[in-house]
CSV table of C-alpha atoms and ligand atoms in Angstrom, one decimal:
chain,number,residue,atom,x,y,z
A,7,MET,CA,0.0,0.0,0.0
A,8,ALA,CA,1.0,3.6,-0.6
A,9,ARG,CA,2.9,5.6,2.0
A,10,ASP,CA,2.1,9.1,3.3
A,11,GLU,CA,4.0,10.8,0.4
A,12,THR,CA,1.8,9.2,-2.3
A,13,THR,CA,-1.5,9.1,-0.4
A,14,ASP,CA,-0.9,12.7,0.5
A,15,PHE,CA,-2.7,12.0,3.7
A,16,SER,CA,-0.8,11.8,7.0
A,17,CYS,CA,-1.7,10.3,10.3
A,18,LYS,CA,-1.9,13.9,11.6
A,19,GLU,CA,-4.4,14.8,8.9
A,20,LEU,CA,-6.5,11.7,9.6
A,21,VAL,CA,-6.7,12.6,13.3
A,22,ALA,CA,-7.8,16.1,12.4
A,23,ALA,CA,-10.5,14.8,10.0
A,24,ALA,CA,-11.6,11.9,12.1
A,25,SER,CA,-14.6,13.4,13.7
A,26,ASP,CA,-15.9,14.8,10.4
A,27,TYR,CA,-15.4,11.4,8.9
A,28,LEU,CA,-17.3,9.6,11.6
A,29,GLU,CA,-20.1,12.1,11.4
A,30,GLY,CA,-20.3,11.9,7.7
A,31,ARG,CA,-19.3,15.5,7.1
A,32,LEU,CA,-16.2,14.8,5.1
A,33,PRO,CA,-16.4,15.4,1.3
A,34,ALA,CA,-16.3,12.2,-0.8
A,35,SER,CA,-12.8,13.0,-2.2
A,36,GLU,CA,-11.4,13.5,1.3
A,37,ARG,CA,-13.1,10.4,2.5
A,38,ALA,CA,-11.5,8.3,-0.2
A,39,ARG,CA,-8.1,9.6,0.7
A,40,LEU,CA,-8.7,9.0,4.4
A,41,GLU,CA,-9.9,5.4,3.7
A,42,GLU,CA,-6.9,4.8,1.5
A,43,HIS,CA,-4.6,5.8,4.4
A,44,LEU,CA,-6.6,3.6,6.8
A,45,ALA,CA,-6.0,0.6,4.6
A,46,ALA,CA,-2.3,1.1,5.0
A,47,CYS,CA,-2.1,2.3,8.6
A,48,GLU,CA,-3.0,0.0,11.5
A,49,GLY,CA,-2.5,2.7,14.1
A,50,CYS,CA,-5.1,5.0,12.5
A,51,THR,CA,-7.5,2.0,12.0
A,52,THR,CA,-7.3,1.4,15.8
A,53,TYR,CA,-7.6,5.1,16.6
A,54,LEU,CA,-10.7,5.5,14.4
A,55,GLU,CA,-12.3,2.4,15.9
A,56,GLN,CA,-11.8,3.7,19.4
A,57,MET,CA,-13.3,7.0,18.5
A,58,ARG,CA,-16.3,5.4,16.8
A,59,ARG,CA,-17.0,3.4,20.0
A,60,THR,CA,-16.7,6.5,22.1
A,61,ILE,CA,-19.1,8.4,19.8
A,62,ALA,CA,-21.6,5.5,19.9
A,63,LEU,CA,-21.3,5.5,23.7
A,64,ILE,CA,-22.0,9.2,23.9
A,65,GLY,CA,-24.9,8.8,21.5
A,66,GLU,CA,-26.6,6.5,24.0
A,67,LEU,CA,-26.5,9.1,26.6
A,68,ARG,CA,-29.1,11.8,26.9
A,69,GLU,CA,-28.1,15.1,25.6
A,70,GLU,CA,-28.2,16.9,28.9
A,71,ASP,CA,-25.7,14.3,30.3
A,72,VAL,CA,-23.1,15.3,27.8
A,73,PRO,CA,-22.3,19.0,27.6
A,74,PRO,CA,-20.5,20.0,24.4
A,75,GLU,CA,-17.4,20.8,26.5
A,76,ALA,CA,-17.3,17.3,27.7
A,77,LEU,CA,-17.5,15.9,24.2
A,78,ALA,CA,-14.8,18.2,23.0
A,79,ARG,CA,-12.6,17.2,26.0
A,80,LEU,CA,-13.2,13.6,25.3
A,81,LEU,CA,-12.2,13.9,21.6
A,82,GLY,CA,-9.2,15.9,22.7
A,83,VAL,CA,-8.1,13.0,24.9
A,84,PHE,CA,-8.1,10.8,21.8
A,85,ARG,CA,-6.1,13.4,19.8
A,86,ALA,CA,-3.6,13.6,22.6
A,87,TRP,CA,-3.3,9.9,22.9
A,88,ARG,CA,-2.6,9.5,19.2
A,89,HIS,CA,0.0,12.3,19.2
A,90,ALA,CA,1.8,10.9,22.2
A,91,ARG,CA,2.6,7.7,20.4
B,12,LIG,ZN1,-2.0,6.7,10.0
């Protein structure tokens, strides 16, 4: 599979686009590039799966239980975790 230079999509970019991707807000062209990177990068596949589970978990809670700041903080934890590796 292609590396970052040829996919033109780095791990950092994936992390930045992850929430848009999971919420279906990413344009089709960006989504294709992101999925191409995913196919070649185990770390990002794991990262995205963890994030998807977190979002699903949050989705099961009632809105008043999850203030936007808490969601942002949670997503920030995932970003920090990814960058720390
Ligand atoms: Zn990656």
